[in-house]
Coordinates of C-alpha atoms in Angstrom, one line a residue:
M1 CA -0.2 -0.2 -0.1
K2 CA 1.5 3.0 -0.6
R3 CA 1.5 5.8 1.1
V4 CA -1.3 7.8 2.4
H5 CA -1.0 12.4 2.8
L6 CA -4.9 12.3 4.9
F7 CA -5.0 14.9 7.2
E8 CA -3.3 15.6 11.5
F9 CA -5.0 18.0 12.9
M10 CA -0.4 19.7 13.9
D11 CA -1.5 20.2 10.3
F12 CA -4.1 23.6 10.5
E13 CA -2.9 27.2 10.6
W14 CA -6.4 27.2 13.1
F15 CA -5.6 24.8 15.2
P16 CA -6.1 26.3 18.8
K17 CA -2.1 27.7 19.9
F18 CA -2.6 27.1 23.6
L19 CA -3.3 23.3 22.5
R20 CA -0.3 23.0 19.7
D21 CA 1.9 24.5 21.9
L22 CA 0.9 21.6 25.2
I23 CA 0.6 18.9 22.4
T24 CA 4.8 19.7 21.2
D25 CA 5.7 20.1 24.7
V26 CA 4.7 17.2 26.0
L27 CA 6.6 15.5 22.0
Y28 CA 9.3 17.7 23.4
S29 CA 9.3 15.5 27.4
M30 CA 9.5 12.3 24.7
A31 CA 11.7 12.3 21.7
S32 CA 14.9 14.1 24.7
K33 CA 14.9 10.2 25.6
E34 CA 15.0 9.1 21.9
T35 CA 17.6 9.1 19.5
F36 CA 16.2 7.2 17.3
F37 CA 17.7 9.9 14.8
L38 CA 21.8 9.5 16.1
Q39 CA 22.6 7.3 13.4
I40 CA 22.4 9.1 10.7
I41 CA 24.6 12.2 12.6
P42 CA 27.5 10.7 10.0
I43 CA 25.8 11.3 7.2
V44 CA 24.8 14.9 8.4
K45 CA 28.4 15.5 9.1
K46 CA 29.3 13.9 5.4
V47 CA 26.9 16.8 4.1
Q48 CA 28.9 18.9 6.1
T49 CA 32.9 18.2 5.0
Q50 CA 30.6 17.9 1.0
T51 CA 29.5 22.0 1.8
N52 CA 32.5 22.7 3.8
S53 CA 30.1 24.2 6.9
N54 CA 29.0 23.9 10.3
Q55 CA 25.7 25.6 10.7
I56 CA 23.2 22.9 11.2
V57 CA 20.0 23.8 10.5
D58 CA 16.3 22.4 11.9
L59 CA 13.3 22.7 9.8
C60 CA 10.3 21.7 11.3
S61 CA 12.4 21.9 14.7
G62 CA 8.6 22.5 17.1
A63 CA 9.4 22.7 20.8
G64 CA 12.5 21.4 19.6
G65 CA 12.4 18.5 18.4
P66 CA 14.7 14.9 17.9
W67 CA 18.3 17.1 17.8
L68 CA 18.4 18.5 21.8
S69 CA 18.7 15.5 22.5
I70 CA 21.8 13.9 20.8
I71 CA 23.2 17.6 19.9
D72 CA 25.5 16.9 23.3
G73 CA 27.0 14.0 21.9
V74 CA 27.5 15.6 17.8
Q75 CA 29.1 19.6 20.2
N76 CA 31.7 17.5 21.4
E77 CA 32.5 15.9 19.1
D78 CA 33.6 19.2 17.1
K79 CA 32.0 22.4 18.9
S80 CA 32.8 24.6 15.8
I81 CA 29.1 23.0 15.7
K82 CA 26.2 25.4 15.7
L83 CA 22.5 25.2 15.8
T84 CA 19.6 26.7 14.4
L85 CA 16.0 25.6 15.5
T86 CA 13.5 27.0 13.1
D87 CA 9.1 26.3 12.6
K88 CA 6.4 27.1 10.7
F89 CA 5.0 27.9 14.7
P90 CA 8.0 28.7 16.7
N91 CA 7.2 27.9 19.9
K92 CA 7.8 30.8 22.9
E93 CA 7.9 29.4 25.8
S94 CA 10.0 27.0 24.2
I95 CA 11.8 29.3 23.0
E96 CA 12.5 31.0 26.4
R97 CA 13.6 27.0 27.8
I98 CA 16.2 26.0 24.9
S99 CA 17.2 30.0 25.6
E100 CA 18.2 29.7 28.7
D101 CA 19.0 25.0 29.2
F102 CA 21.6 25.1 26.4
K103 CA 22.7 28.7 26.6
G104 CA 23.7 29.6 23.4
D105 CA 24.6 26.2 22.1
V106 CA 21.5 26.6 20.8
E107 CA 19.6 29.3 18.5
Y108 CA 16.1 28.9 18.5
F109 CA 14.8 31.8 15.6
P110 CA 11.6 33.2 16.6
A111 CA 10.3 34.5 13.2
S112 CA 7.9 31.9 11.5
V113 CA 10.1 29.4 8.5
D114 CA 8.8 28.5 5.7
A115 CA 10.6 25.0 5.0
A116 CA 9.9 25.1 1.1
E117 CA 11.0 28.9 1.1
V118 CA 14.1 28.6 3.2
P119 CA 15.5 32.7 4.0
S120 CA 18.8 33.3 2.8
S121 CA 19.8 34.5 6.2
L122 CA 19.9 30.7 7.7
N123 CA 23.1 29.8 6.0
G124 CA 24.1 26.3 6.7
V125 CA 23.1 22.1 5.9
R126 CA 19.2 22.4 6.2
T127 CA 17.9 19.1 8.9
I128 CA 13.9 18.1 9.3
F129 CA 13.9 15.4 11.4
G130 CA 10.9 13.5 12.3
G131 CA 8.5 16.4 10.2
F132 CA 9.1 15.8 6.8
H133 CA 5.8 13.4 6.8
H134 CA 3.6 16.6 6.8
M135 CA 4.8 17.5 4.1
K136 CA 2.5 17.2 0.3
P137 CA 4.5 15.3 -2.3
S138 CA 4.3 18.9 -4.0
V139 CA 5.2 21.0 -1.1
A140 CA 8.1 17.7 -0.1
S141 CA 9.5 18.3 -3.2
T142 CA 9.5 21.8 -2.9
I143 CA 11.4 21.9 0.4
L144 CA 14.4 20.0 -1.3
K145 CA 15.0 22.3 -4.4
D146 CA 14.6 24.2 -2.6
A147 CA 17.4 23.4 -0.9
A148 CA 19.4 22.5 -3.7
E149 CA 19.1 25.7 -6.0
K150 CA 20.5 28.0 -3.1
R151 CA 23.2 25.0 -3.4
E152 CA 23.0 24.4 0.6
G153 CA 23.1 20.5 2.0
I154 CA 19.6 18.6 3.5
V155 CA 18.9 15.4 4.7
V156 CA 15.8 14.8 5.3
G157 CA 15.1 11.6 8.3
E158 CA 11.7 9.7 8.9
V159 CA 11.8 6.8 12.0
M160 CA 9.7 4.2 10.1
L161 CA 8.2 2.7 13.3
M162 CA 6.3 -0.2 11.1
P163 CA 5.7 0.4 6.9
P164 CA 2.2 1.9 6.8
A165 CA 0.1 -1.2 5.3
F166 CA 1.2 -2.8 8.4
A167 CA -0.6 1.2 10.2
W168 CA -3.9 0.0 8.5
I169 CA -3.4 -3.8 8.5
T170 CA -3.1 -3.4 12.7
L171 CA -6.0 -0.1 13.1
P172 CA -8.5 -2.7 14.1
I173 CA -6.0 -4.0 17.1
Q174 CA -5.0 0.0 17.8
I175 CA -8.8 1.5 18.4
L176 CA -9.4 -1.6 20.6
L177 CA -6.3 -0.9 22.5
S178 CA -7.3 2.8 22.7
P179 CA -8.1 3.4 26.7
L180 CA -5.0 1.8 27.3
F181 CA -3.2 4.4 25.5
L182 CA -5.5 7.1 26.3
I183 CA -4.0 6.0 29.7
F184 CA -0.3 6.2 28.0
Y185 CA -0.7 9.7 27.0
W186 CA -2.6 11.5 30.2
F187 CA 1.7 9.9 31.7
Q188 CA 2.8 11.9 28.9
F189 CA 0.8 14.2 29.8
A190 CA 1.4 15.2 33.3
K191 CA 5.5 15.7 33.0
V192 CA 4.3 18.9 30.7
M193 CA 1.5 20.6 33.7
K194 CA 3.8 23.5 34.7
G195 CA 3.5 27.3 33.9
K196 CA 1.5 29.8 35.0
P197 CA -1.5 29.1 37.3
S198 CA -3.7 29.0 34.4
T199 CA -2.0 27.4 31.4
V200 CA -1.3 24.7 34.5
I201 CA -5.8 24.9 34.6
G202 CA -5.7 25.0 30.8
R203 CA -3.8 22.0 30.3
L204 CA -5.8 20.1 32.7
I205 CA -9.0 20.9 31.4
F206 CA -8.2 19.7 28.4
T207 CA -5.8 16.4 29.2
Y208 CA -8.3 15.3 32.0
L209 CA -11.8 16.6 32.1
I210 CA -12.3 16.8 28.4
P211 CA -9.1 14.8 27.2
I212 CA -9.5 16.9 23.5
A213 CA -5.5 17.2 23.2
P214 CA -4.8 12.9 24.4
L215 CA -6.6 12.1 21.5
V216 CA -5.7 14.5 19.0
M217 CA -2.1 12.9 19.9
M218 CA -3.6 9.8 19.6
F219 CA -5.3 10.5 16.2
D220 CA -2.2 12.8 15.0
T221 CA 0.8 9.3 15.4
F222 CA -1.3 7.1 13.6
I223 CA -1.1 9.2 10.6
S224 CA 2.3 10.0 10.8
I225 CA 2.7 6.9 9.9
V226 CA 0.7 6.2 7.2
R227 CA 2.6 9.8 5.9
V228 CA 5.9 8.5 5.9
Y229 CA 7.8 8.1 2.5
T230 CA 9.0 4.8 2.5
K231 CA 12.6 4.6 0.3
E232 CA 10.7 3.9 -3.1
E233 CA 8.8 7.3 -2.8
L234 CA 11.6 9.4 -1.7
E235 CA 13.4 8.1 -5.1
K236 CA 10.4 9.5 -6.9
L237 CA 10.4 12.6 -5.4
T238 CA 14.7 13.1 -5.9
E239 CA 14.5 11.8 -9.6
S240 CA 11.9 15.1 -10.6
I241 CA 14.6 17.6 -9.6
N242 CA 17.4 17.9 -11.9
I243 CA 20.2 19.8 -10.4
E244 CA 23.0 20.4 -12.4
G245 CA 26.0 19.9 -10.1
Y246 CA 24.3 18.5 -6.8
T247 CA 24.0 14.9 -5.4
W248 CA 20.8 13.1 -4.4
E249 CA 21.4 9.5 -1.7
I250 CA 18.4 7.8 0.4
D251 CA 18.7 4.6 1.8
M252 CA 17.5 3.4 5.6
V253 CA 19.9 2.8 9.1
K254 CA 18.6 0.2 11.5
T255 CA 19.0 2.1 15.2
E256 CA 20.7 1.1 18.1
K257 CA 19.4 -2.5 19.4
K258 CA 16.4 -2.8 17.0
G259 CA 15.0 0.0 17.6
P260 CA 13.3 0.7 14.1
P261 CA 14.4 2.0 11.0
V262 CA 15.5 5.5 9.7
V263 CA 14.8 6.6 5.9
Y264 CA 16.6 9.0 5.3
V265 CA 17.9 11.4 1.4
A266 CA 20.8 13.6 1.6
G267 CA 20.8 16.4 -0.9
Y268 CA 24.8 18.1 -1.6
P269 CA 26.5 20.5 -4.1
N270 CA 29.4 18.4 -5.7

């Protein structure tokens, strides 16, 4: 079964900001413990070498994304590497938290950044870890083409928790187990019940009394699985981008401890 581009609630601009911030905080909390993308850091380093750049510009960063769990190790190996996080819907609280936690080692660009049209002021190797599935094929192609035309390196990585076809097959089981998933998410949401009293009250209401936030996250998580681009689909995307002197690499790497594989596409000027 081919990739199906269904909607996720978090894709819509009308989705309430306080719910978006709540869910991205939970995603950050969960991602901070995962190192799935550590396996494609050698690919990022290769693209940095090819482009002679020590700057990394992460797109679709949300509340910080996977980079925050691996940047310390990367910078310990090479202290010259600089990381700038960006997002179309930047989270003000996350910007403040990251600025405080990383003390200048990581910058969160405060203005909205469209991954398909990155400002010329943001130079460096572009990365998208876990956010590429949000893009329709036409937009995904534009993102890759924008990097190629501007002679910037790019590395896109997606964790393939399960093949999309298998996700559809197991959907009835996932629905049957949805009460258990909801309990799991309640525990995860409990970790981000902080901030101003009004913020905490709002988060408690829409997590436990009216569980809109965890239900949205459950829905979007499943849709994310069936929207991940396969290796073959990434190959088709790059075949249509013929930029002279620009190279594409598409492959899949296994993660540590028998975790799910990461499918990636890397591009860099020759």
